[in-house]
PDB file of C-alpha atoms in Angstrom:
ATOM      1  CA  MET A   1     -16.478 250.501  94.860  1.00 73.00           C
ATOM      2  CA  ALA A   2     -18.099 250.442  91.440  1.00 87.00           C
ATOM      3  CA  TRP A   3     -15.995 250.533  88.367  1.00 95.00           C
ATOM      4  CA  LYS A   4     -16.129 254.002  85.839  1.00 96.00           C
ATOM      5  CA  GLN A   5     -18.427 254.389  83.160  1.00 97.00           C
ATOM      6  CA  PHE A   6     -16.582 254.300  79.714  1.00 98.00           C
ATOM      7  CA  PRO A   7     -17.511 258.408  79.540  1.00 98.00           C
ATOM      8  CA  TYR A   8     -17.292 258.121  75.448  1.00 98.00           C
ATOM      9  CA  PRO A   9     -20.223 255.092  74.066  1.00 97.00           C
ATOM     10  CA  ASP A  10     -20.490 254.232  70.863  1.00 98.00           C
ATOM     11  CA  GLU A  11     -21.937 251.633  68.525  1.00 98.00           C
ATOM     12  CA  ALA A  12     -18.955 251.814  65.995  1.00 98.00           C
ATOM     13  CA  TYR A  13     -17.435 250.622  69.321  1.00 98.00           C
ATOM     14  CA  VAL A  14     -19.979 248.003  69.383  1.00 98.00           C
ATOM     15  CA  TYR A  15     -19.446 244.203  67.673  1.00 98.00           C
ATOM     16  CA  THR A  16     -21.230 240.989  67.344  1.00 98.00           C
ATOM     17  CA  PRO A  17     -18.767 238.521  66.840  1.00 98.00           C
ATOM     18  CA  GLN A  18     -18.987 238.205  63.310  1.00 98.00           C
ATOM     19  CA  THR A  19     -17.794 242.291  63.013  1.00 98.00           C
ATOM     20  CA  LEU A  20     -15.543 241.563  65.868  1.00 98.00           C
ATOM     21  CA  GLU A  21     -13.813 238.449  63.757  1.00 98.00           C
ATOM     22  CA  ALA A  22     -13.493 241.340  60.531  1.00 98.00           C
ATOM     23  CA  ALA A  23     -11.927 243.925  62.240  1.00 98.00           C
ATOM     24  CA  TRP A  24     -10.105 241.583  64.295  1.00 98.00           C
ATOM     25  CA  ALA A  25      -6.364 242.223  62.243  1.00 98.00           C
ATOM     26  CA  ARG A  26      -6.896 246.011  62.949  1.00 97.00           C
ATOM     27  CA  LEU A  27      -7.623 245.687  66.376  1.00 98.00           C
ATOM     28  CA  HIS A  28      -5.585 243.848  67.327  1.00 98.00           C
ATOM     29  CA  ALA A  29      -2.060 244.660  65.758  1.00 97.00           C
ATOM     30  CA  GLY A  30      -0.267 246.411  68.536  1.00 97.00           C
ATOM     31  CA  ASP A  31      -1.001 243.073  70.909  1.00 97.00           C
ATOM     32  CA  VAL A  32      -1.042 240.212  68.406  1.00 97.00           C
ATOM     33  CA  GLU A  33      -3.307 238.547  70.217  1.00 98.00           C
ATOM     34  CA  PRO A  34      -5.109 235.701  68.044  1.00 97.00           C
ATOM     35  CA  PHE A  35      -9.134 235.525  68.410  1.00 98.00           C
ATOM     36  CA  PRO A  36     -10.897 233.628  70.625  1.00 97.00           C
ATOM     37  CA  THR A  37     -12.194 229.996  69.864  1.00 93.00           C
ATOM     38  CA  HIS A  38     -14.034 229.564  73.389  1.00 95.00           C
ATOM     39  CA  PRO A  39     -17.428 231.397  72.739  1.00 97.00           C
ATOM     40  CA  ALA A  40     -17.296 233.368  76.470  1.00 97.00           C
ATOM     41  CA  LEU A  41     -13.802 234.766  75.633  1.00 98.00           C
ATOM     42  CA  VAL A  42     -15.297 236.091  72.310  1.00 98.00           C
ATOM     43  CA  GLN A  43     -18.265 238.154  74.742  1.00 98.00           C
ATOM     44  CA  ALA A  44     -15.580 239.275  77.031  1.00 98.00           C
ATOM     45  CA  TRP A  45     -13.454 240.598  73.766  1.00 98.00           C
ATOM     46  CA  LEU A  46     -17.010 242.108  72.605  1.00 98.00           C
ATOM     47  CA  ALA A  47     -17.382 243.827  76.328  1.00 98.00           C
ATOM     48  CA  PHE A  48     -13.504 245.150  76.120  1.00 98.00           C
ATOM     49  CA  HIS A  49     -14.237 246.490  72.489  1.00 98.00           C
ATOM     50  CA  ALA A  50     -17.139 248.099  73.521  1.00 98.00           C
ATOM     51  CA  GLY A  51     -15.618 249.884  76.879  1.00 98.00           C
ATOM     52  CA  ASP A  52     -17.575 247.767  79.075  1.00 98.00           C
ATOM     53  CA  PHE A  53     -14.053 246.509  81.542  1.00 98.00           C
ATOM     54  CA  GLU A  54     -15.404 245.497  84.466  1.00 98.00           C
ATOM     55  CA  ARG A  55     -17.810 243.151  82.048  1.00 98.00           C
ATOM     56  CA  ALA A  56     -15.209 241.978  80.192  1.00 98.00           C
ATOM     57  CA  VAL A  57     -12.537 241.788  83.384  1.00 98.00           C
ATOM     58  CA  LYS A  58     -15.156 238.826  85.200  1.00 98.00           C
ATOM     59  CA  LEU A  59     -16.117 236.957  81.559  1.00 98.00           C
ATOM     60  CA  GLY A  60     -12.674 236.676  80.950  1.00 98.00           C
ATOM     61  CA  LEU A  61     -11.371 235.423  84.773  1.00 98.00           C
ATOM     62  CA  ALA A  62     -14.544 233.206  84.722  1.00 98.00           C
ATOM     63  CA  VAL A  63     -12.897 230.863  81.856  1.00 97.00           C
ATOM     64  CA  GLY A  64      -9.528 230.386  84.255  1.00 97.00           C
ATOM     65  CA  VAL A  65      -5.932 231.592  82.156  1.00 97.00           C
ATOM     66  CA  PRO A  66      -7.101 231.231  78.919  1.00 97.00           C
ATOM     67  CA  GLY A  67      -9.363 234.578  79.498  1.00 98.00           C
ATOM     68  CA  TYR A  68      -6.517 235.843  81.547  1.00 98.00           C
ATOM     69  CA  ALA A  69      -5.062 238.501  78.742  1.00 98.00           C
ATOM     70  CA  VAL A  70      -8.713 239.953  78.554  1.00 98.00           C
ATOM     71  CA  ALA A  71      -8.621 240.584  81.971  1.00 98.00           C
ATOM     72  CA  HIS A  72      -5.130 241.839  81.468  1.00 98.00           C
ATOM     73  CA  LYS A  73      -6.023 244.065  79.149  1.00 98.00           C
ATOM     74  CA  ALA A  74      -9.502 245.489  80.192  1.00 98.00           C
ATOM     75  CA  THR A  75      -8.232 245.713  84.083  1.00 98.00           C
ATOM     76  CA  CYS A  76      -5.002 248.137  82.572  1.00 98.00           C
ATOM     77  CA  ILE A  77      -6.787 250.154  80.324  1.00 98.00           C
ATOM     78  CA  TYR A  78      -9.413 250.741  82.576  1.00 98.00           C
ATOM     79  CA  ALA A  79      -6.849 251.589  86.222  1.00 98.00           C
ATOM     80  CA  THR A  80      -4.845 254.235  83.029  1.00 97.00           C
ATOM     81  CA  HIS A  81      -7.338 255.686  81.945  1.00 97.00           C
ATOM     82  CA  LEU A  82     -10.457 255.836  84.097  1.00 98.00           C
ATOM     83  CA  GLU A  83      -9.672 255.094  87.785  1.00 97.00           C
ATOM     84  CA  VAL A  84      -8.797 258.190  89.875  1.00 94.00           C
ATOM     85  CA  ASP A  85      -8.757 256.588  92.911  1.00 95.00           C
ATOM     86  CA  ASP A  86      -4.590 256.389  93.256  1.00 94.00           C
ATOM     87  CA  SER A  87      -4.383 253.844  96.024  1.00 95.00           C
ATOM     88  CA  ARG A  88      -7.251 251.654  93.495  1.00 96.00           C
ATOM     89  CA  LYS A  89      -5.456 252.159  90.450  1.00 95.00           C
ATOM     90  CA  LEU A  90      -2.043 250.618  92.340  1.00 94.00           C
ATOM     91  CA  ASP A  91      -4.249 247.323  93.451  1.00 96.00           C
ATOM     92  CA  MET A  92      -4.648 247.039  90.071  1.00 97.00           C
ATOM     93  CA  TYR A  93      -1.721 247.101  88.716  1.00 97.00           C
ATOM     94  CA  GLU A  94      -0.661 244.322  91.099  1.00 95.00           C
ATOM     95  CA  GLU A  95      -3.497 242.422  90.494  1.00 97.00           C
ATOM     96  CA  VAL A  96      -2.524 242.090  86.693  1.00 98.00           C
ATOM     97  CA  ALA A  97       1.170 242.049  87.568  1.00 97.00           C
ATOM     98  CA  GLU A  98       0.502 238.642  90.183  1.00 97.00           C
ATOM     99  CA  ARG A  99      -2.269 236.834  87.651  1.00 98.00           C
ATOM    100  CA  CYS A 100       0.519 237.151  84.897  1.00 98.00           C
ATOM    101  CA  GLU A 101       3.003 235.769  87.177  1.00 97.00           C
ATOM    102  CA  ARG A 102       0.321 232.741  87.096  1.00 97.00           C
ATOM    103  CA  GLN A 103       0.288 232.789  83.564  1.00 98.00           C
ATOM    104  CA  GLN A 104       3.692 232.755  82.587  1.00 98.00           C
ATOM    105  CA  SER A 105       4.556 229.559  84.486  1.00 97.00           C
ATOM    106  CA  GLU A 106       0.878 227.680  83.069  1.00 97.00           C
ATOM    107  CA  GLN A 107       1.766 228.969  79.270  1.00 97.00           C
ATOM    108  CA  PRO A 108       5.130 230.281  78.371  1.00 97.00           C
ATOM    109  CA  ASP A 109       4.836 231.051  75.242  1.00 97.00           C
ATOM    110  CA  ASN A 110       1.552 233.234  75.768  1.00 98.00           C
ATOM    111  CA  PRO A 111       2.926 237.244  74.992  1.00 98.00           C
ATOM    112  CA  ALA A 112       0.510 238.660  77.464  1.00 98.00           C
ATOM    113  CA  GLY A 113       1.151 237.417  80.455  1.00 98.00           C
ATOM    114  CA  TYR A 114       4.757 238.997  80.046  1.00 98.00           C
ATOM    115  CA  TYR A 115       4.156 242.057  78.226  1.00 98.00           C
ATOM    116  CA  TRP A 116       1.128 242.459  80.571  1.00 98.00           C
ATOM    117  CA  HIS A 117       3.421 241.859  83.522  1.00 98.00           C
ATOM    118  CA  ALA A 118       5.466 244.598  82.122  1.00 97.00           C
ATOM    119  CA  TYR A 119       2.962 247.330  81.810  1.00 97.00           C
ATOM    120  CA  SER A 120       1.640 246.587  85.144  1.00 97.00           C
ATOM    121  CA  LEU A 121       4.943 246.858  86.930  1.00 95.00           C
ATOM    122  CA  GLY A 122       5.845 249.938  85.000  1.00 93.00           C
ATOM    123  CA  ARG A 123       2.353 251.707  85.472  1.00 93.00           C
ATOM    124  CA  TYR A 124       3.306 250.919  89.091  1.00 91.00           C
ATOM    125  CA  ALA A 125       6.437 252.361  89.333  1.00 88.00           C
ATOM    126  CA  LEU A 126       4.807 255.377  87.918  1.00 84.00           C
ATOM    127  CA  GLY A 127       2.234 256.136  89.871  1.00 85.00           C
ATOM    128  CA  THR A 128       4.756 255.440  92.762  1.00 85.00           C
ATOM    129  CA  SER A 129       8.602 256.465  92.021  1.00 80.00           C
ATOM    130  CA  VAL A 130      10.650 255.060  89.722  1.00 74.00           C
ATOM    131  CA  VAL A 131      13.345 255.702  91.546  1.00 75.00           C
ATOM    132  CA  LYS A 132      12.738 253.669  94.137  1.00 83.00           C
ATOM    133  CA  ALA A 133      10.666 250.726  91.920  1.00 76.00           C
ATOM    134  CA  LEU A 134      14.097 250.679  89.855  1.00 80.00           C
ATOM    135  CA  ALA A 135      16.277 250.054  93.871  1.00 77.00           C
ATOM    136  CA  GLN A 136      13.623 247.121  94.214  1.00 82.00           C
ATOM    137  CA  GLY A 137      14.860 245.364  91.397  1.00 81.00           C
ATOM    138  CA  MET A 138      11.284 246.458  89.581  1.00 81.00           C
ATOM    139  CA  GLY A 139      13.243 247.312  86.196  1.00 83.00           C
ATOM    140  CA  ALA A 140      15.318 244.183  85.481  1.00 88.00           C
ATOM    141  CA  ARG A 141      11.536 242.745  85.856  1.00 93.00           C
ATOM    142  CA  VAL A 142      10.071 244.882  83.222  1.00 94.00           C
ATOM    143  CA  ARG A 143      13.022 244.241  81.151  1.00 93.00           C
ATOM    144  CA  ASN A 144      13.240 240.531  81.111  1.00 95.00           C
ATOM    145  CA  SER A 145       8.921 240.395  80.535  1.00 97.00           C
ATOM    146  CA  LEU A 146       9.781 242.666  78.044  1.00 97.00           C
ATOM    147  CA  ASP A 147      12.499 240.788  76.250  1.00 96.00           C
ATOM    148  CA  ARG A 148      10.864 237.596  76.367  1.00 98.00           C
ATOM    149  CA  THR A 149       7.712 239.390  75.124  1.00 98.00           C
ATOM    150  CA  MET A 150       9.709 240.088  72.072  1.00 96.00           C
ATOM    151  CA  THR A 151      11.426 237.037  71.535  1.00 97.00           C
ATOM    152  CA  VAL A 152       7.358 234.562  71.395  1.00 97.00           C
ATOM    153  CA  ALA A 153       6.139 237.765  69.438  1.00 97.00           C
ATOM    154  CA  PRO A 154       8.904 240.272  67.273  1.00 95.00           C
ATOM    155  CA  MET A 155       5.825 242.406  66.156  1.00 96.00           C
ATOM    156  CA  HIS A 156       4.355 243.403  69.569  1.00 98.00           C
ATOM    157  CA  ALA A 157       3.624 247.218  68.918  1.00 98.00           C
ATOM    158  CA  GLU A 158       2.578 247.757  71.646  1.00 98.00           C
ATOM    159  CA  ALA A 159       5.624 246.186  73.515  1.00 98.00           C
ATOM    160  CA  HIS A 160       8.148 248.257  71.417  1.00 98.00           C
ATOM    161  CA  ILE A 161       5.923 251.107  72.731  1.00 98.00           C
ATOM    162  CA  ALA A 162       6.451 249.949  76.409  1.00 97.00           C
ATOM    163  CA  PHE A 163      10.748 248.971  75.723  1.00 96.00           C
ATOM    164  CA  GLY A 164      10.830 252.832  74.630  1.00 96.00           C
ATOM    165  CA  ILE A 165       8.907 254.114  77.902  1.00 95.00           C
ATOM    166  CA  TYR A 166      11.137 251.948  79.668  1.00 93.00           C
ATOM    167  CA  HIS A 167      14.300 253.671  78.294  1.00 95.00           C
ATOM    168  CA  THR A 168      12.975 257.168  78.260  1.00 95.00           C
ATOM    169  CA  GLU A 169      11.435 257.016  81.736  1.00 92.00           C
ATOM    170  CA  ILE A 170      15.001 255.850  83.497  1.00 91.00           C
ATOM    171  CA  ILE A 171      17.307 258.016  81.466  1.00 93.00           C
ATOM    172  CA  ASP A 172      14.460 260.665  82.859  1.00 90.00           C
ATOM    173  CA  LYS A 173      14.748 259.829  86.170  1.00 87.00           C
ATOM    174  CA  VAL A 174      18.861 258.688  86.798  1.00 82.00           C
ATOM    175  CA  GLY A 175      20.801 260.165  83.570  1.00 87.00           C
ATOM    176  CA  ALA A 176      21.762 258.627  80.742  1.00 84.00           C
ATOM    177  CA  MET A 177      24.569 257.227  82.253  1.00 85.00           C
ATOM    178  CA  ILE A 178      23.985 255.432  85.177  1.00 82.00           C
ATOM    179  CA  GLY A 179      20.498 254.695  83.179  1.00 76.00           C
ATOM    180  CA  GLY A 180      22.696 253.202  80.386  1.00 83.00           C
ATOM    181  CA  LEU A 181      25.081 251.173  82.982  1.00 80.00           C
ATOM    182  CA  THR A 182      22.883 249.705  84.885  1.00 81.00           C
ATOM    183  CA  TYR A 183      20.055 249.339  83.314  1.00 84.00           C
ATOM    184  CA  GLY A 184      20.495 249.503  80.008  1.00 84.00           C
ATOM    185  CA  ALA A 185      18.648 252.512  79.163  1.00 86.00           C
ATOM    186  CA  ASN A 186      19.935 254.105  75.711  1.00 92.00           C
ATOM    187  CA  LYS A 187      17.637 257.091  74.132  1.00 94.00           C
ATOM    188  CA  GLU A 188      18.260 256.349  70.767  1.00 94.00           C
ATOM    189  CA  ASP A 189      16.973 252.681  71.181  1.00 95.00           C
ATOM    190  CA  GLY A 190      14.069 253.933  72.905  1.00 95.00           C
ATOM    191  CA  TYR A 191      13.502 256.347  69.835  1.00 97.00           C
ATOM    192  CA  GLN A 192      14.091 253.416  67.736  1.00 97.00           C
ATOM    193  CA  HIS A 193      11.346 251.283  69.850  1.00 97.00           C
ATOM    194  CA  PHE A 194       8.716 254.071  68.762  1.00 98.00           C
ATOM    195  CA  LYS A 195      10.003 253.730  65.264  1.00 98.00           C
ATOM    196  CA  THR A 196       9.477 250.396  65.075  1.00 98.00           C
ATOM    197  CA  ALA A 197       5.807 250.842  66.774  1.00 98.00           C
ATOM    198  CA  LEU A 198       4.727 253.405  64.530  1.00 98.00           C
ATOM    199  CA  ALA A 199       5.713 251.606  61.700  1.00 98.00           C
ATOM    200  CA  LEU A 200       3.660 247.937  62.796  1.00 98.00           C
ATOM    201  CA  THR A 201       0.653 250.186  64.181  1.00 98.00           C
ATOM    202  CA  PRO A 202       0.563 253.600  62.005  1.00 97.00           C
ATOM    203  CA  TYR A 203      -2.756 254.866  63.456  1.00 97.00           C
ATOM    204  CA  SER A 204      -1.687 254.055  66.912  1.00 98.00           C
ATOM    205  CA  ALA A 205      -2.567 256.900  68.808  1.00 98.00           C
ATOM    206  CA  LEU A 206      -0.534 255.322  71.485  1.00 98.00           C
ATOM    207  CA  ALA A 207       2.366 254.934  69.807  1.00 98.00           C
ATOM    208  CA  HIS A 208       2.223 258.488  68.623  1.00 98.00           C
ATOM    209  CA  SER A 209       1.640 260.030  71.872  1.00 98.00           C
ATOM    210  CA  GLU A 210       4.390 258.245  73.548  1.00 98.00           C
ATOM    211  CA  TYR A 211       6.392 259.179  71.182  1.00 98.00           C
ATOM    212  CA  ALA A 212       6.454 262.808  71.725  1.00 98.00           C
ATOM    213  CA  ARG A 213       6.472 262.246  75.855  1.00 96.00           C
ATOM    214  CA  ALA A 214       9.413 260.550  74.789  1.00 97.00           C
ATOM    215  CA  LEU A 215      10.777 263.456  73.029  1.00 97.00           C
ATOM    216  CA  ASN A 216       9.589 266.510  75.406  1.00 96.00           C
ATOM    217  CA  MET A 217      10.858 264.216  78.622  1.00 94.00           C
ATOM    218  CA  LEU A 218      14.645 263.771  76.734  1.00 95.00           C
ATOM    219  CA  ASP A 219      14.983 266.779  74.111  1.00 94.00           C
ATOM    220  CA  GLY A 220      12.611 269.510  75.358  1.00 91.00           C
ATOM    221  CA  LYS A 221      12.768 272.359  72.502  1.00 91.00           C
ATOM    222  CA  LYS A 222      14.690 270.923  70.729  1.00 94.00           C
ATOM    223  CA  LYS A 223      12.106 268.589  69.635  1.00 95.00           C
ATOM    224  CA  LEU A 224       9.645 270.361  70.620  1.00 95.00           C
ATOM    225  CA  ALA A 225       8.173 270.965  66.543  1.00 96.00           C
ATOM    226  CA  GLU A 226       8.404 267.182  65.969  1.00 97.00           C
ATOM    227  CA  ALA A 227       6.870 266.252  69.531  1.00 96.00           C
ATOM    228  CA  LEU A 228       3.603 268.477  68.763  1.00 97.00           C
ATOM    229  CA  ALA A 229       3.149 267.227  65.540  1.00 97.00           C
ATOM    230  CA  LEU A 230       3.306 263.916  66.735  1.00 98.00           C
ATOM    231  CA  TYR A 231       1.597 264.465  69.573  1.00 97.00           C
ATOM    232  CA  GLU A 232      -1.440 265.854  66.621  1.00 97.00           C
ATOM    233  CA  LYS A 233      -1.541 263.262  64.383  1.00 98.00           C
ATOM    234  CA  ALA A 234      -2.962 260.884  67.185  1.00 98.00           C
ATOM    235  CA  ALA A 235      -5.499 263.471  68.214  1.00 98.00           C
ATOM    236  CA  GLU A 236      -6.289 262.579  64.408  1.00 98.00           C
ATOM    237  CA  CYS A 237      -6.273 258.905  64.523  1.00 98.00           C
ATOM    238  CA  VAL A 238      -9.928 257.288  64.221  1.00 97.00           C
ATOM    239  CA  ALA A 239     -10.620 254.857  66.931  1.00 98.00           C
ATOM    240  CA  LEU A 240     -11.875 251.753  66.178  1.00 98.00           C
ATOM    241  CA  ASP A 241     -12.902 250.801  70.301  1.00 98.00           C
ATOM    242  CA  ALA A 242     -13.491 252.231  73.392  1.00 98.00           C
ATOM    243  CA  LYS A 243      -9.409 251.607  73.858  1.00 98.00           C
ATOM    244  CA  GLU A 244      -7.849 252.920  71.051  1.00 98.00           C
ATOM    245  CA  ARG A 245     -11.197 256.480  71.915  1.00 98.00           C
ATOM    246  CA  LEU A 246      -9.509 256.890  74.858  1.00 98.00           C
ATOM    247  CA  GLU A 247      -5.621 256.821  73.922  1.00 98.00           C
ATOM    248  CA  VAL A 248      -7.233 260.065  71.569  1.00 98.00           C
ATOM    249  CA  GLU A 249      -8.891 261.390  74.384  1.00 98.00           C
ATOM    250  CA  ALA A 250      -5.603 261.615  76.062  1.00 97.00           C
ATOM    251  CA  ALA A 251      -3.760 263.452  72.733  1.00 97.00           C
ATOM    252  CA  ILE A 252      -6.191 265.960  72.279  1.00 97.00           C
ATOM    253  CA  ASP A 253      -6.045 266.761  76.599  1.00 96.00           C
ATOM    254  CA  GLU A 254      -1.857 267.128  75.576  1.00 94.00           C
ATOM    255  CA  LEU A 255      -2.685 269.360  73.173  1.00 94.00           C
ATOM    256  CA  LYS A 256      -5.424 271.956  75.332  1.00 90.00           C
ATOM    257  CA  GLY A 257      -2.740 271.526  77.911  1.00 77.00           C
TER     258      GLY A 257
END
């Protein structure tokens, strides 16, 4: 089955190797990914940032484990924002999780293998049943991978976002008491993770939107104004690549809803 085309093509997202390197620190503040040294991986990241996610995956996988990071990211962003077939989406998350486990064994100090493992398992749970996933031990796997991500990359803003989501989803699904006693979930800890992510990446639509979503889920009307303000900030963020554009558009959709 063919991959969908990125629906918001923009010349601003089409980098050259030189302009990509110049913009790299800003583009990858969220995942602290180092600039690639392998020429094929430079091309893979160029494809990713322009929104050609399928090409990014193919180029990354062709390099082997060193190319897994771009393949993980391209697959997950595509599955989250563009794939409409639920079964195929879950298959993509499973594939990423399996690749991550291989990467963890071969590159034990690379945060990508842990962060995308947590991300793919978490999204898989959201796409099926969070409660069922927790009963199967997936919560511990997600938390362990996020803990490891934070150990090797404390400034990983997107891991902070994922940790915030972890706390939010568990409390929302099983309650504060069971969530806290069984899974170590705590509302204020989750909020602090979102605040840390915003401090590290104040221009991130994702950080603003996920914090807003958490406030809506856990505090409802009490934090409605704050959540709305966060969604508005997310919608106003300036996207520098395809991933960021998809996150901005998702925030705009939330405001419309």
